[in-house]
PDB file of C-alpha atoms in Angstrom:
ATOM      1  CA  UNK C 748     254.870 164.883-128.901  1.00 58.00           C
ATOM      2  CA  UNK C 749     252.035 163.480-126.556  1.00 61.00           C
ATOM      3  CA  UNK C 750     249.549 165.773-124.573  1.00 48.00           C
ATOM      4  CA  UNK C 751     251.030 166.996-121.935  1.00 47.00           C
ATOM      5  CA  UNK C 752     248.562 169.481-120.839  1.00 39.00           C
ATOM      6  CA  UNK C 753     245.864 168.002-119.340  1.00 41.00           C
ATOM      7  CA  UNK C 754     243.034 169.435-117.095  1.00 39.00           C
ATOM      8  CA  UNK C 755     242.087 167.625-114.175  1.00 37.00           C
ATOM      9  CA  UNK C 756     238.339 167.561-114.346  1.00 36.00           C
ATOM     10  CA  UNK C 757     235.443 165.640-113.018  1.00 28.00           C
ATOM     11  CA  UNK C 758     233.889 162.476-115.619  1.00 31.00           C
ATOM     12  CA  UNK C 759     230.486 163.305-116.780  1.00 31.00           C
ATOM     13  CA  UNK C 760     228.437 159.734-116.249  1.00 27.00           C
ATOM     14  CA  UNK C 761     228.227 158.813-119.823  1.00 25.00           C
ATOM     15  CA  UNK C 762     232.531 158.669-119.975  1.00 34.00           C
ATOM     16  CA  UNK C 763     232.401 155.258-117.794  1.00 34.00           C
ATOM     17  CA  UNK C 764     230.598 153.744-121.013  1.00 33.00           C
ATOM     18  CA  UNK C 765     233.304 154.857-123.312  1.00 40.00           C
ATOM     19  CA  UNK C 766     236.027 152.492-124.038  1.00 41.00           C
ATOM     20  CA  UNK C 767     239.947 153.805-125.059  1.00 46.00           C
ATOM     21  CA  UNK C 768     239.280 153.306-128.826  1.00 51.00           C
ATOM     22  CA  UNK C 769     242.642 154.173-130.051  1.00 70.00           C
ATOM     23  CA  UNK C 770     244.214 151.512-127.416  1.00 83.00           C
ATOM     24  CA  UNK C 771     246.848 149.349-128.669  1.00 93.00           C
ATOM     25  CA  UNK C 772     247.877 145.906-127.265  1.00 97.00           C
ATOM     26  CA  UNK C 773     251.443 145.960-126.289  1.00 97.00           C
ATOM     27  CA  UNK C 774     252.521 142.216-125.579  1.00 97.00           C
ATOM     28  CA  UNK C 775     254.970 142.516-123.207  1.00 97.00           C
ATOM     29  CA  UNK C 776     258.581 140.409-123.939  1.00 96.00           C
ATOM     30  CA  UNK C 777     259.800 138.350-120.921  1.00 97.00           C
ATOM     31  CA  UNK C 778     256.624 137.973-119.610  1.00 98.00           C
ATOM     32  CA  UNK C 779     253.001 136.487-120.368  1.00 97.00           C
ATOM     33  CA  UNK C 780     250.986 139.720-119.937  1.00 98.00           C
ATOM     34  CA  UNK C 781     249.908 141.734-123.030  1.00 98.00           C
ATOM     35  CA  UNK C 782     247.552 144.934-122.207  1.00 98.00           C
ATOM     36  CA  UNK C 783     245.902 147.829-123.832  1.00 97.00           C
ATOM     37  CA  UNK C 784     246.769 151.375-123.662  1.00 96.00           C
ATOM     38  CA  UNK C 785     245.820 154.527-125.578  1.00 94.00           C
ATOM     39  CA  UNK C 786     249.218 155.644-126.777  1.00 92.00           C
ATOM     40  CA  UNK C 787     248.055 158.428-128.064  1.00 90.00           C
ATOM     41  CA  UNK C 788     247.625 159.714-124.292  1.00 90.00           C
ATOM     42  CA  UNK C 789     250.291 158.041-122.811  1.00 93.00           C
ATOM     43  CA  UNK C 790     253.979 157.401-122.874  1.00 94.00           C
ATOM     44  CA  UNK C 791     254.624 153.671-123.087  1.00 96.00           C
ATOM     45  CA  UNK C 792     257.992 152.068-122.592  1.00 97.00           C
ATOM     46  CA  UNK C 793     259.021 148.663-122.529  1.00 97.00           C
ATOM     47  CA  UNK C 794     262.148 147.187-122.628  1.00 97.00           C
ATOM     48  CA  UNK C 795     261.837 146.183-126.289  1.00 96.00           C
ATOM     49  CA  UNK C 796     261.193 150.070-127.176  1.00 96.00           C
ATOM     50  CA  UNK C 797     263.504 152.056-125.505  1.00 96.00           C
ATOM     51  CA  UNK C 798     266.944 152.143-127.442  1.00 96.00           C
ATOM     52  CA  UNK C 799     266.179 154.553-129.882  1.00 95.00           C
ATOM     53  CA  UNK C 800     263.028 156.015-128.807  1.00 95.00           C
ATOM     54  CA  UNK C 801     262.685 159.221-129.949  1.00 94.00           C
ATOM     55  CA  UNK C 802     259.945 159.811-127.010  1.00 93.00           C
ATOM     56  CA  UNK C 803     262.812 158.938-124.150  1.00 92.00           C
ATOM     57  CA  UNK C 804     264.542 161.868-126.323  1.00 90.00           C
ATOM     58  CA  UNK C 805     261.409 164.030-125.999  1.00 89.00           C
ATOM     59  CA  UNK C 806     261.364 163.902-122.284  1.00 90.00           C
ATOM     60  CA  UNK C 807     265.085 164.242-121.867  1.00 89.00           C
ATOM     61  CA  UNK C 808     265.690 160.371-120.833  1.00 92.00           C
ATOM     62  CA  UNK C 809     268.286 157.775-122.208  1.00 93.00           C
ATOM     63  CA  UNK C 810     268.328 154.278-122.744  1.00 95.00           C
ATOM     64  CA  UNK C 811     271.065 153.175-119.988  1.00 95.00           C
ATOM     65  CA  UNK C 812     268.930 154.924-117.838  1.00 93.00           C
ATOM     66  CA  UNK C 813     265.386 153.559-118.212  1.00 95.00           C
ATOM     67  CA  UNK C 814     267.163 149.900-119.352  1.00 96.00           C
ATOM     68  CA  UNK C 815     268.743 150.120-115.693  1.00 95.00           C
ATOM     69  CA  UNK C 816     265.916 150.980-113.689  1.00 94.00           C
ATOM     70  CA  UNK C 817     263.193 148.312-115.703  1.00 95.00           C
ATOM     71  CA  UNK C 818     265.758 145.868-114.796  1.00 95.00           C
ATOM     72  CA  UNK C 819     266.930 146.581-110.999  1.00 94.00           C
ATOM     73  CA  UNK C 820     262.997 146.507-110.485  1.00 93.00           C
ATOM     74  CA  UNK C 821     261.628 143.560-112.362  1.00 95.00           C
ATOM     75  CA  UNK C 822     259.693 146.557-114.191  1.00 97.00           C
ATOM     76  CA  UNK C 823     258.452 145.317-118.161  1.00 98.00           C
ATOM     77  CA  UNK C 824     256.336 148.050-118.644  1.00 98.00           C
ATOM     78  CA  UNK C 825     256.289 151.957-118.141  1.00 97.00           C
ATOM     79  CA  UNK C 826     253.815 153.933-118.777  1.00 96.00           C
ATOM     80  CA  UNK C 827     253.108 157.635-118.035  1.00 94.00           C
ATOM     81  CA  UNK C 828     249.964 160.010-118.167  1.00 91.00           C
ATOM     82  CA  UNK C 829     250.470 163.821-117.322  1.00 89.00           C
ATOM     83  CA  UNK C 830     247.851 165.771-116.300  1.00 82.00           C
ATOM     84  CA  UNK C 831     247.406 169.673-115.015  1.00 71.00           C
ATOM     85  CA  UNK C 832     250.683 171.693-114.338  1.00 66.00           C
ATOM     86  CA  UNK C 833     253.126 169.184-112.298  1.00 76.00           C
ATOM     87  CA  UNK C 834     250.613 165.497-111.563  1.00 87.00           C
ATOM     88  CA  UNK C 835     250.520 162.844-113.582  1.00 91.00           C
ATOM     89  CA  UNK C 836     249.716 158.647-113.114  1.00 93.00           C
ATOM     90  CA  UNK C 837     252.368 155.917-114.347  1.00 94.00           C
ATOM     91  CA  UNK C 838     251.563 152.681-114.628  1.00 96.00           C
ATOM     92  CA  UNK C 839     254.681 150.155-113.760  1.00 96.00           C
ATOM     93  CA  UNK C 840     253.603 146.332-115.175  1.00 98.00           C
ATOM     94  CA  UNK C 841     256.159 144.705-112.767  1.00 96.00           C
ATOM     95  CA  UNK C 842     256.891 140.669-112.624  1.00 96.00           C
ATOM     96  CA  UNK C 843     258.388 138.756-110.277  1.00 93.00           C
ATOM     97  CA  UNK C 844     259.011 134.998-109.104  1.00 87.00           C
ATOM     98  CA  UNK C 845     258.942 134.453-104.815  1.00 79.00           C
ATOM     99  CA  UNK C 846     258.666 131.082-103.674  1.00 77.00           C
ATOM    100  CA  UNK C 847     255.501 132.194-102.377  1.00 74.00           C
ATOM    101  CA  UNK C 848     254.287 132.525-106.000  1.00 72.00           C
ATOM    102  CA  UNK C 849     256.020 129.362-106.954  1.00 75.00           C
ATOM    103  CA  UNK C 850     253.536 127.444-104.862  1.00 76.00           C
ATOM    104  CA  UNK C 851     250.383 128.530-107.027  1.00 80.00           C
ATOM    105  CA  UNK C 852     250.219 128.147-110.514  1.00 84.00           C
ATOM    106  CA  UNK C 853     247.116 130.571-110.830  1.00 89.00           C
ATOM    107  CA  UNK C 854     245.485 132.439-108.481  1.00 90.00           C
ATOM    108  CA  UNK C 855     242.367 132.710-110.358  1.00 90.00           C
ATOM    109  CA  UNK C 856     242.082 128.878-110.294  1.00 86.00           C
ATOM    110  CA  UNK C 857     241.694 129.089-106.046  1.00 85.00           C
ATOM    111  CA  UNK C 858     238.427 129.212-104.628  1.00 85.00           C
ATOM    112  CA  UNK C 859     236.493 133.016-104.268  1.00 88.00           C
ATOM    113  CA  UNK C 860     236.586 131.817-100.476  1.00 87.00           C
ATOM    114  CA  UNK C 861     240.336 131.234 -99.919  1.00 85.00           C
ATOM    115  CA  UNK C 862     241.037 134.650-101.827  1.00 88.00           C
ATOM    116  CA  UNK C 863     238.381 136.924-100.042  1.00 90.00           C
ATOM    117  CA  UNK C 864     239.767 135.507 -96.597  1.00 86.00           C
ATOM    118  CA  UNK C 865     243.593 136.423 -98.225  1.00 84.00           C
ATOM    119  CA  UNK C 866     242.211 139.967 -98.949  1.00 87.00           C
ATOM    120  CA  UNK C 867     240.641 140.483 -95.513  1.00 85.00           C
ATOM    121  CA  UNK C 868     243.781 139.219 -93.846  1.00 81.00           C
ATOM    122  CA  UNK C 869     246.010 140.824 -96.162  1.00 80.00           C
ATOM    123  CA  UNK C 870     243.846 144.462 -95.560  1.00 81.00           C
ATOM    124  CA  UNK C 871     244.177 143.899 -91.615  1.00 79.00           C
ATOM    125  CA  UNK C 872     248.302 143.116 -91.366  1.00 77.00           C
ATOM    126  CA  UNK C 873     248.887 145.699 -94.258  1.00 72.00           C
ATOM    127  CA  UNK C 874     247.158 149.084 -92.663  1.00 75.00           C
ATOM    128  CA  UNK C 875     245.663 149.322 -96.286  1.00 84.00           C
ATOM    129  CA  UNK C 876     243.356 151.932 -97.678  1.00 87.00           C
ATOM    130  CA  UNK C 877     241.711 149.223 -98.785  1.00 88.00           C
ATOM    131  CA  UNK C 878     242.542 145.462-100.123  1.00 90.00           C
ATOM    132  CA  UNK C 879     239.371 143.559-101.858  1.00 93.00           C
ATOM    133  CA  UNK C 880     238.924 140.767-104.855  1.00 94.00           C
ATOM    134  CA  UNK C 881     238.686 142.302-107.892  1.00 96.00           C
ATOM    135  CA  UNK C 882     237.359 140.107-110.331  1.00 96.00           C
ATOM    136  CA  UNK C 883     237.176 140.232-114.083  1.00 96.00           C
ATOM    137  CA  UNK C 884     239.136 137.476-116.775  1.00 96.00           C
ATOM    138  CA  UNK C 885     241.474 136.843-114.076  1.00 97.00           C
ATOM    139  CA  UNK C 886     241.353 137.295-110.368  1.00 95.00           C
ATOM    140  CA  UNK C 887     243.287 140.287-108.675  1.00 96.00           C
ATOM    141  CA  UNK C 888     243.762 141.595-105.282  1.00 93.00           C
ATOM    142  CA  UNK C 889     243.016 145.245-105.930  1.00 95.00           C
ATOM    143  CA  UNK C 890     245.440 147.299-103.282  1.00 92.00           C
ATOM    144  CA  UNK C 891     245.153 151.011-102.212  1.00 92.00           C
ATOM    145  CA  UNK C 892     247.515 153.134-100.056  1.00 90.00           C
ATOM    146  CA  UNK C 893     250.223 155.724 -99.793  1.00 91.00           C
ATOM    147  CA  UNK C 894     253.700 155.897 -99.756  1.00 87.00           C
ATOM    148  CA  UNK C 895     256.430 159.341 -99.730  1.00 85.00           C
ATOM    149  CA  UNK C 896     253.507 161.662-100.953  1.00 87.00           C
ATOM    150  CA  UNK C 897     252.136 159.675-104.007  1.00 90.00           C
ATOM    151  CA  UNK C 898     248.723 157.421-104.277  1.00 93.00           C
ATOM    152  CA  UNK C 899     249.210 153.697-105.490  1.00 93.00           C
ATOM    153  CA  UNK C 900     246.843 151.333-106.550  1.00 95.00           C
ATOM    154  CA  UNK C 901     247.847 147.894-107.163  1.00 95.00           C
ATOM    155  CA  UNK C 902     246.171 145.192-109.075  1.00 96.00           C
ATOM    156  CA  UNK C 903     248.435 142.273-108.031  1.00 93.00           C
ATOM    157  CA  UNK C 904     247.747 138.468-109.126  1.00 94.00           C
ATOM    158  CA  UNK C 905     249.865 134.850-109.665  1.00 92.00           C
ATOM    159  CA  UNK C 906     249.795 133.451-113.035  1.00 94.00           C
ATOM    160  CA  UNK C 907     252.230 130.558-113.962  1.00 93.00           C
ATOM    161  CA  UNK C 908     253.767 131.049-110.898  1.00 90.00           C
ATOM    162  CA  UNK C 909     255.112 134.195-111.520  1.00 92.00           C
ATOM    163  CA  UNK C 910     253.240 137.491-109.720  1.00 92.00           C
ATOM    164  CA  UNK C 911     252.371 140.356-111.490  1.00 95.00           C
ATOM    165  CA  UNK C 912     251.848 143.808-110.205  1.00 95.00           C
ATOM    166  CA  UNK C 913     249.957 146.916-112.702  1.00 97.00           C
ATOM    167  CA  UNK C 914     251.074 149.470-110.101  1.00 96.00           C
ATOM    168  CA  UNK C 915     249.296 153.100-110.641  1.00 96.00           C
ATOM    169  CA  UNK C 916     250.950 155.688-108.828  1.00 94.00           C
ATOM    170  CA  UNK C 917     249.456 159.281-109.101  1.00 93.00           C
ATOM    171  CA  UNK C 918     250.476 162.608-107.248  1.00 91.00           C
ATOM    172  CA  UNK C 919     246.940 163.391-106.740  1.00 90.00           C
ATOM    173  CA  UNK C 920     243.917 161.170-104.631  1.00 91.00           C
ATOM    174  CA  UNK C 921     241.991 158.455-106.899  1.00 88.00           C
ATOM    175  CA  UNK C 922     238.819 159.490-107.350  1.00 88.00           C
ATOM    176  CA  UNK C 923     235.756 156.712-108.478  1.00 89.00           C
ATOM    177  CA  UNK C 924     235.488 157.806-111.840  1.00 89.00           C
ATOM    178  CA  UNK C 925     239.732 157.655-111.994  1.00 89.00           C
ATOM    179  CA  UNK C 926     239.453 154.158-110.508  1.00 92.00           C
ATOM    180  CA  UNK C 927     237.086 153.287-113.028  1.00 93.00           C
ATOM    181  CA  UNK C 928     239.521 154.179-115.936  1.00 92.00           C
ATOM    182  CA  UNK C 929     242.125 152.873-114.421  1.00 95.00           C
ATOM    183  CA  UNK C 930     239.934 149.244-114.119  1.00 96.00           C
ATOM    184  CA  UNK C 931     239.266 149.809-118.198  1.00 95.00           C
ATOM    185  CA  UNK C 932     243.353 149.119-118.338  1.00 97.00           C
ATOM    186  CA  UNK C 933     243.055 146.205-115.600  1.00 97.00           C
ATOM    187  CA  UNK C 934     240.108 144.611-117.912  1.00 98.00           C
ATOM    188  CA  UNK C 935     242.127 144.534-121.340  1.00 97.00           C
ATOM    189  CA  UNK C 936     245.135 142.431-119.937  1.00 98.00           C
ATOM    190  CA  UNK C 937     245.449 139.201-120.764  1.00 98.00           C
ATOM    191  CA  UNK C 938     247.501 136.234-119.770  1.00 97.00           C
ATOM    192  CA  UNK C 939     249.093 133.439-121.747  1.00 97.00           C
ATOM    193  CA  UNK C 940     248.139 130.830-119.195  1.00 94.00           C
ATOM    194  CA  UNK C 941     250.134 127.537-119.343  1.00 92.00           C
ATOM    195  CA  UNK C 942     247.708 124.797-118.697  1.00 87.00           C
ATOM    196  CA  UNK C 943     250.325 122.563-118.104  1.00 86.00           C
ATOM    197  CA  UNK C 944     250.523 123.662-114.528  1.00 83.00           C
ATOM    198  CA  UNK C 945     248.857 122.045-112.004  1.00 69.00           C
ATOM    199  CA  UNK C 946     246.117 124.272-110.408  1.00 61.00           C
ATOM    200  CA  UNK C 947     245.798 122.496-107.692  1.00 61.00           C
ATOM    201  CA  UNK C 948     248.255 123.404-104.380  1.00 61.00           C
ATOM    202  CA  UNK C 949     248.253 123.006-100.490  1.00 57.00           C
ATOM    203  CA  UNK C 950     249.803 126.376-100.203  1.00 58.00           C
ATOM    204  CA  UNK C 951     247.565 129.187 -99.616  1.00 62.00           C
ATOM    205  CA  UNK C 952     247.968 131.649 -96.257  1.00 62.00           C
ATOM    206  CA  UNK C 953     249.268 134.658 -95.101  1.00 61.00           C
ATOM    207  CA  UNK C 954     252.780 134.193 -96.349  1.00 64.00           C
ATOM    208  CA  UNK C 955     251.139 134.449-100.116  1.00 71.00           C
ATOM    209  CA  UNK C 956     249.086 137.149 -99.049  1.00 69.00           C
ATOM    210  CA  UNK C 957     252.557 139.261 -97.937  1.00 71.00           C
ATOM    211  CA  UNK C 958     254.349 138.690-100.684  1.00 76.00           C
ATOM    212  CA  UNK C 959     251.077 140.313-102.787  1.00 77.00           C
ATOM    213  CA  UNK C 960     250.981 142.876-100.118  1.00 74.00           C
ATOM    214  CA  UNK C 961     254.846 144.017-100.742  1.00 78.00           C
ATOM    215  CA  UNK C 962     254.315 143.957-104.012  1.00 75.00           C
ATOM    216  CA  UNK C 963     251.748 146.369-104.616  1.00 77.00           C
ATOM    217  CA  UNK C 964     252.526 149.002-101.311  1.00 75.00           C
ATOM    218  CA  UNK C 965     255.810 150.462-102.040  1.00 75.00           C
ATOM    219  CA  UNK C 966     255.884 153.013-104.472  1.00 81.00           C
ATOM    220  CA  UNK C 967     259.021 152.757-107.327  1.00 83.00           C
ATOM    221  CA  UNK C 968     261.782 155.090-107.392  1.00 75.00           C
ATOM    222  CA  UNK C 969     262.537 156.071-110.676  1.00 73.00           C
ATOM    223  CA  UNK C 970     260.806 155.222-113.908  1.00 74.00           C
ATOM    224  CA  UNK C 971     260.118 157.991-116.547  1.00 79.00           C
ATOM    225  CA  UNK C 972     259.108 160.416-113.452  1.00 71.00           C
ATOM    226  CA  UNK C 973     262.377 159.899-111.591  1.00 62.00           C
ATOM    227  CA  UNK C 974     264.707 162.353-113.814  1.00 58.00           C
ATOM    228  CA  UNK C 975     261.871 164.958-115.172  1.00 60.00           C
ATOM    229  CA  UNK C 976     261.878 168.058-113.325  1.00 43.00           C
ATOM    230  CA  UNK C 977     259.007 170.221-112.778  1.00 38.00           C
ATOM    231  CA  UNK C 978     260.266 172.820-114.742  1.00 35.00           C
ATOM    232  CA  UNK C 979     260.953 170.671-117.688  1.00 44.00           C
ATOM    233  CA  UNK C 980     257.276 168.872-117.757  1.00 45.00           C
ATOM    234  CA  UNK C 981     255.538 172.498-117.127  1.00 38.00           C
ATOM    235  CA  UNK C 982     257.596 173.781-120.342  1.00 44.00           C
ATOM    236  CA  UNK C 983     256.801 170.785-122.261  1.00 48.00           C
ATOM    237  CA  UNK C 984     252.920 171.304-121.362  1.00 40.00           C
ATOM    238  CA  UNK C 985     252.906 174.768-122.126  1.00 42.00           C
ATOM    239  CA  UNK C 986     253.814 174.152-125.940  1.00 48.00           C
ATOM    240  CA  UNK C 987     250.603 171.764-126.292  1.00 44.00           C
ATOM    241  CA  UNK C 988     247.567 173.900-127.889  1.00 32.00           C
ATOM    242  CA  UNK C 989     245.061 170.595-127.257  1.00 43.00           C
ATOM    243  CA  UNK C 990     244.095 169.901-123.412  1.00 48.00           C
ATOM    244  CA  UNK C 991     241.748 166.793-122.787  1.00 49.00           C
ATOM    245  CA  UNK C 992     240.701 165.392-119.121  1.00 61.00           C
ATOM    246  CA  UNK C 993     241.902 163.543-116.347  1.00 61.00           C
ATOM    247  CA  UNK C 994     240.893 160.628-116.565  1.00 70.00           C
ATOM    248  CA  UNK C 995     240.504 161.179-120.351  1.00 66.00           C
ATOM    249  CA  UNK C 996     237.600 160.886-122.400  1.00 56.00           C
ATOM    250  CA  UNK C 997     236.890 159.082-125.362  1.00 45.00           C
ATOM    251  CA  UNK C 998     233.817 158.916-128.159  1.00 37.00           C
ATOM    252  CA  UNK C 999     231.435 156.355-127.797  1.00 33.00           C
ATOM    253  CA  UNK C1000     232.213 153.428-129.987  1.00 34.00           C
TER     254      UNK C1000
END
């Protein structure tokens, strides 16, 4: 059984130079996304894992169930952290095809330029926390806001014309040092890029930049968090003797 009891806590300095050490890469079928995460911490589900998962049995879930919600919302990837008495962050690696997308082959191909102006535009028509360029193997628009009581944030980019959303949604506020470990996850994807597409478009305006908006703002109904009650994930926590930190720590490599 993972760690379900978790304190919420602040991050000393030094735990932004740690690194999840006991990460493993889950490639993710259907898609061309693989991405690190420390299952030792986390719940991970994707829809290669679930029939038969003794964890979906753990948390009182069952394969028709999780297999129908991945599906009605493009979801490959579920992933859940639980922290203090009744909060926890899932991560939902989401892809999806618009013919917005279909016009760009890679969004980190398109000029810094074209993408800041996206972001401003995208922050201004949105009513965004906040929507800026977030930069690191691959270009993203990083996305923060609200939506019925929980916090996203969104890391939303096009890659072979398909765009792909690592939604965070948390019942408590992102702090910086949260954001940070959150951006540790963001940093280990990777992409298998086909070169074979053409970089090169004439399609780049607002309509991309609402289609990248829509995908990151909503929050989604359901996942692992959809069927566990309160009562159930308190019970669970209060059989776990270890407790580690929100976000957690890890020893320095």
């Amino acid at each position: 059984m993972k760690k379900l009891v978790i304190t919420v806590a602040l991050l000393c300095v030094l735990v932004l130079l740690c690194v999840p050490v006991m990460a493993r890469t889950y490639t993710v079928s259907g898609t061309d996304i693989s991405v690190e995460i420390d299952d030792s911490q986390w719940y991970v589900f994707t829809r290669d894992n679930i029939r038969n998962n003794a964890e979906l049995d753990e948390l009182g879930l069952t394969y028709e169930y999780m297999n129908t919600t991945m599906r009605s919302n493009n979801i490959y990837l579920d992933a859940v952290l639980f922290f203090d008495e009744s909060d926890y962050v899932e991560l939902f690696v989401v892809k999806e095809k618009t013919d917005s997308s279909e016009q760009i082959a890679n969004l980190s191909k398109q000029p810094n330029s074209r993408v800041e102006k996206l972001a401003k535009e995208a922050q201004a028509e949105g009513n965004l926390d906040f929507c800026e360029v977030y930069k690191n193997d691959y270009t993203f628009l990083e996305i923060a806001n609200s939506d019925i009581g929980l916090y996203l944030c969104s890391y939303v980019t096009v890659i072979n014309q398909e765009m792909y959303t690592l939604k965070f949604q948390s019942t408590v506020p992102y702090t910086t040092e949260n954001v940070e470990y959150l951006r540790q996850i963001v940093d280990s994807v990777s992409f298998d890029v086909d070169p074979a597409l053409d970089p090169k478009d004439s399609f780049f305006d607002t309509v991309l930049g609402k289609a990248l908006i829509g995908a990151a703002i909503g929050a989604v109904i359901g996942g692992v968090i959809g069927v566990i009650s309160s009562k159930k994930k308190k019970a669970q926590k209060e059989q776990q003797a270890q407790q580690t930190q929100w976000p957690p720590q890890y020893p320095m490599q």
